[in-house]
Amino acid sequence: METHERGFTLLEVLVAISIFAIISLVSTQLLRSIIKTESIVNLSNKSINDVGRALNVVYRDVSQLAPRNIRDEYGDISGALIVGQRGYSLELSRSGWNNPALHSRSELQRVAYKTTDGTLYRYFWLVLDRAEDSQPRMQRLLDGVKTFQVKAITQPGESTDIWPAFDREEVLPLGIEIILAVESVGEIRRTFVLPEAARSINKAQMVKEGEELEGNDGLDRYPVGQAE
């Protein structure tokens, strides 16, 4: 007996095409979602890594704080550590300035930090005691910065936005707190303890100054280690 193979009806073909179209659409959307998620994760990881590198730079400077006052471009004395003054969020003297080319210069360096248009910059000077035309070099550290705030920790649980307070000569604080808010990362807080050696030297200087002031009956008082 002769047999005839039955083909697909038009309705079956339309149903199959519809199912295939739906599967293709879902697969495409799923693929786009995976790619978008991967891009977001990669961007987030990059942002976190960038923040980590920036904070490491700040930590390196703070951990090598040197109790060395300087003269600014106007001839005024600036303390070894300044918070929230003179146009910078943080300014300090640090040791350990690498000198691979063996230039004739000090290993001490003056550095500062501030944000401009959402970017955190690190500034450094080639000399400690500046001339009128001394200009800092600038390093771009981090983009997308919403907040970069520095506080000086004076006592456990106590801090101030300004250091030294009221332009007084004071013993160095216990440490500093960094409050950093970055797009796609959020707010990060880090506390850096100042080197005990720097604080001890600074405290000894203040004691010596007080003794000299008492013994010299009214002579002008200048911190030991200041610019000459």
Short mmCIF file of C-alpha atoms in Angstrom, two decimals:
data_model
loop_
_atom_site.label_atom_id
_atom_site.label_comp_id
_atom_site.label_asym_id
_atom_site.label_seq_id
_atom_site.Cartn_x
_atom_site.Cartn_y
_atom_site.Cartn_z
CA MET A 1 0.00 0.00 0.00
CA GLU A 2 1.35 3.40 -0.95
CA THR A 3 2.11 5.71 2.01
CA HIS A 4 2.26 9.49 2.02
CA GLU A 5 4.45 11.50 4.46
CA ARG A 6 2.47 14.17 6.22
CA GLY A 7 4.13 17.64 6.34
CA PHE A 8 3.67 20.46 8.82
CA THR A 9 0.57 22.49 8.63
CA LEU A 10 0.78 26.25 8.34
CA LEU A 11 -0.42 26.60 11.91
CA GLU A 12 2.31 24.30 13.21
CA VAL A 13 4.96 26.25 11.30
CA LEU A 14 3.70 29.56 12.71
CA VAL A 15 3.69 28.15 16.25
CA ALA A 16 7.26 26.83 15.83
CA ILE A 17 8.45 30.18 14.48
CA SER A 18 6.78 32.01 17.37
CA ILE A 19 8.41 29.72 19.95
CA PHE A 20 11.81 30.13 18.30
CA ALA A 21 11.39 33.92 18.25
CA ILE A 22 10.49 33.97 21.95
CA ILE A 23 13.47 31.78 22.85
CA SER A 24 15.77 34.00 20.77
CA LEU A 25 14.42 37.16 22.43
CA VAL A 26 14.82 35.74 25.93
CA SER A 27 18.33 34.50 25.12
CA THR A 28 19.32 37.91 23.73
CA GLN A 29 17.99 39.73 26.79
CA LEU A 30 19.73 37.25 29.09
CA LEU A 31 23.01 37.72 27.24
CA ARG A 32 22.69 41.51 27.43
CA SER A 33 21.94 41.26 31.14
CA ILE A 34 25.02 39.09 31.70
CA ILE A 35 27.23 41.49 29.72
CA LYS A 36 25.81 44.50 31.60
CA THR A 37 26.30 42.79 34.96
CA GLU A 38 29.87 41.88 34.04
CA SER A 39 30.55 45.47 32.97
CA ILE A 40 29.14 46.80 36.24
CA VAL A 41 31.19 44.32 38.26
CA ASN A 42 34.35 45.18 36.33
CA LEU A 43 33.69 48.92 36.76
CA SER A 44 33.01 48.43 40.46
CA ASN A 45 36.18 46.38 40.91
CA LYS A 46 38.20 49.01 39.04
CA SER A 47 36.70 51.78 41.18
CA ILE A 48 37.47 49.87 44.37
CA ASN A 49 41.03 49.24 43.20
CA ASP A 50 41.46 52.92 42.31
CA VAL A 51 40.19 53.96 45.74
CA GLY A 52 42.55 51.48 47.40
CA ARG A 53 45.54 52.84 45.49
CA ALA A 54 44.65 56.44 46.40
CA LEU A 55 44.27 55.60 50.09
CA ASN A 56 47.57 53.73 50.02
CA VAL A 57 49.28 56.89 48.75
CA VAL A 58 47.76 58.91 51.61
CA TYR A 59 48.75 56.22 54.11
CA ARG A 60 52.33 56.17 52.82
CA ASP A 61 52.64 59.92 53.32
CA VAL A 62 51.01 59.97 56.76
CA SER A 63 52.98 56.96 58.02
CA GLN A 64 56.21 58.82 57.19
CA LEU A 65 55.20 62.12 58.79
CA ALA A 66 58.23 64.19 59.78
CA PRO A 67 58.02 66.82 62.58
CA ARG A 68 59.48 69.50 60.31
CA ASN A 69 57.86 72.92 60.01
CA ILE A 70 58.42 74.92 56.83
CA ARG A 71 58.30 78.45 55.48
CA ASP A 72 55.65 79.07 52.84
CA GLU A 73 56.00 81.34 49.81
CA TYR A 74 55.09 84.35 51.97
CA GLY A 75 57.76 83.62 54.54
CA ASP A 76 55.27 82.45 57.17
CA ILE A 77 55.81 79.36 59.30
CA SER A 78 53.61 76.35 58.50
CA GLY A 79 53.37 73.43 60.90
CA ALA A 80 54.49 69.89 60.15
CA LEU A 81 50.83 68.87 59.82
CA ILE A 82 47.97 71.10 58.67
CA VAL A 83 44.34 70.01 58.29
CA GLY A 84 41.65 72.05 56.57
CA GLN A 85 43.67 75.23 56.07
CA ARG A 86 45.58 77.18 53.39
CA GLY A 87 43.39 75.83 50.60
CA TYR A 88 44.24 72.14 51.16
CA SER A 89 42.36 69.36 52.94
CA LEU A 90 45.66 67.96 54.22
CA GLU A 91 49.25 69.22 54.13
CA LEU A 92 52.27 67.67 55.83
CA SER A 93 56.01 67.11 55.84
CA ARG A 94 57.14 63.55 55.21
CA SER A 95 60.38 61.62 55.11
CA GLY A 96 61.46 58.84 52.78
CA TRP A 97 61.45 60.79 49.52
CA ASN A 98 63.15 58.43 47.09
CA ASN A 99 66.22 59.77 45.32
CA PRO A 100 67.32 57.14 42.77
CA ALA A 101 69.19 59.73 40.68
CA LEU A 102 71.14 60.89 43.76
CA HIS A 103 70.21 64.55 43.34
CA SER A 104 71.55 67.00 45.90
CA ARG A 105 68.38 67.40 47.95
CA SER A 106 66.76 66.43 51.23
CA GLU A 107 64.87 63.17 51.72
CA LEU A 108 62.12 65.26 53.33
CA GLN A 109 59.20 66.36 51.19
CA ARG A 110 56.18 68.61 51.58
CA VAL A 111 52.92 67.17 50.23
CA ALA A 112 49.28 68.25 50.18
CA TYR A 113 45.87 66.95 49.09
CA LYS A 114 42.71 68.59 47.79
CA THR A 115 39.83 67.93 45.38
CA THR A 116 39.03 69.97 42.28
CA ASP A 117 35.99 69.29 40.08
CA GLY A 118 35.48 65.81 41.51
CA THR A 119 39.12 64.75 41.21
CA LEU A 120 41.51 64.16 44.12
CA TYR A 121 44.99 65.56 43.55
CA ARG A 122 48.24 65.11 45.43
CA TYR A 123 50.64 68.06 45.38
CA PHE A 124 54.32 68.04 46.26
CA TRP A 125 57.05 70.67 46.34
CA LEU A 126 60.65 70.22 45.23
CA VAL A 127 61.82 72.24 48.25
CA LEU A 128 60.66 72.37 51.85
CA ASP A 129 61.10 76.11 52.42
CA ARG A 130 59.52 77.85 49.47
CA ALA A 131 60.48 80.93 47.52
CA GLU A 132 57.86 83.33 46.18
CA ASP A 133 57.85 81.55 42.83
CA SER A 134 57.76 78.00 44.22
CA GLN A 135 55.01 76.00 42.56
CA PRO A 136 53.91 72.47 43.50
CA ARG A 137 53.86 69.51 41.14
CA MET A 138 50.47 67.86 40.78
CA GLN A 139 49.51 64.17 40.67
CA ARG A 140 46.04 62.99 39.70
CA LEU A 141 44.97 60.32 42.20
CA LEU A 142 41.27 59.58 41.88
CA ASP A 143 38.25 60.62 39.78
CA GLY A 144 34.58 60.61 40.71
CA VAL A 145 35.22 61.99 44.20
CA LYS A 146 32.17 63.46 45.92
CA THR A 147 33.77 64.08 49.31
CA PHE A 148 37.32 64.14 50.63
CA GLN A 149 37.34 65.24 54.25
CA VAL A 150 40.18 65.04 56.74
CA LYS A 151 39.88 65.24 60.53
CA ALA A 152 42.61 65.40 63.14
CA ILE A 153 42.07 62.95 66.01
CA THR A 154 42.96 64.78 69.22
CA GLN A 155 41.73 62.22 71.75
CA PRO A 156 40.07 58.80 71.47
CA GLY A 157 36.60 59.58 70.12
CA GLU A 158 37.37 63.27 69.56
CA SER A 159 38.37 64.97 66.32
CA THR A 160 38.51 68.39 64.69
CA ASP A 161 38.21 69.64 61.10
CA ILE A 162 40.96 72.23 61.64
CA TRP A 163 44.53 71.62 62.78
CA PRO A 164 46.26 73.32 64.46
CA ALA A 165 43.23 74.94 66.04
CA PHE A 166 43.20 78.75 66.14
CA ASP A 167 46.67 78.85 64.58
CA ARG A 168 48.33 77.71 67.81
CA GLU A 169 51.49 75.61 67.96
CA GLU A 170 50.38 72.26 69.37
CA VAL A 171 51.68 68.76 69.83
CA LEU A 172 50.80 66.59 66.85
CA PRO A 173 47.43 64.81 67.05
CA LEU A 174 47.08 61.08 67.62
CA GLY A 175 46.09 60.45 64.03
CA ILE A 176 43.85 61.53 61.18
CA GLU A 177 40.56 60.25 59.82
CA ILE A 178 39.88 60.24 56.07
CA ILE A 179 36.26 60.37 54.88
CA LEU A 180 36.13 59.59 51.17
CA ALA A 181 32.92 59.34 49.12
CA VAL A 182 33.29 58.08 45.55
CA GLU A 183 30.75 57.45 42.80
CA SER A 184 29.89 53.74 42.33
CA VAL A 185 31.69 52.88 45.57
CA GLY A 186 30.07 54.93 48.32
CA GLU A 187 31.58 56.36 51.49
CA ILE A 188 34.76 54.96 52.97
CA ARG A 189 36.33 55.94 56.30
CA ARG A 190 39.93 55.22 57.21
CA THR A 191 41.86 56.11 60.35
CA PHE A 192 45.63 56.53 60.16
CA VAL A 193 47.68 56.67 63.35
CA LEU A 194 50.56 59.14 63.24
CA PRO A 195 54.06 57.71 63.80
CA GLU A 196 54.87 57.61 67.50
CA ALA A 197 58.44 58.73 66.79
CA ALA A 198 57.23 61.92 65.09
CA ARG A 199 54.81 62.67 67.93
CA SER A 200 57.50 62.05 70.56
CA ILE A 201 59.99 64.35 68.83
CA ASN A 202 57.31 67.00 68.39
CA LYS A 203 56.32 66.77 72.06
CA ALA A 204 59.95 67.04 73.17
CA GLN A 205 60.34 70.11 70.98
CA MET A 206 57.34 71.77 72.59
CA VAL A 207 58.68 71.07 76.09
CA LYS A 208 62.09 72.47 75.15
CA GLU A 209 60.50 75.58 73.67
CA GLY A 210 58.56 76.18 76.86
CA GLU A 211 61.72 75.92 78.94
CA GLU A 212 63.57 78.29 76.61
CA LEU A 213 60.69 80.74 76.71
CA GLU A 214 60.74 80.81 80.51
CA GLY A 215 64.51 81.28 80.55
CA ASN A 216 64.61 84.02 77.91
CA ASP A 217 61.94 86.29 79.37
CA GLY A 218 59.86 87.40 76.41
CA LEU A 219 61.96 86.35 73.42
CA ASP A 220 59.98 85.36 70.35
CA ARG A 221 58.98 81.69 70.38
CA TYR A 222 59.68 79.54 67.33
CA PRO A 223 59.33 75.77 67.04
CA VAL A 224 62.47 73.70 67.03
CA GLY A 225 63.10 72.30 63.58
CA GLN A 226 61.42 75.21 61.82
CA ALA A 227 62.69 76.71 58.61
CA GLU A 228 65.59 79.05 59.07
#
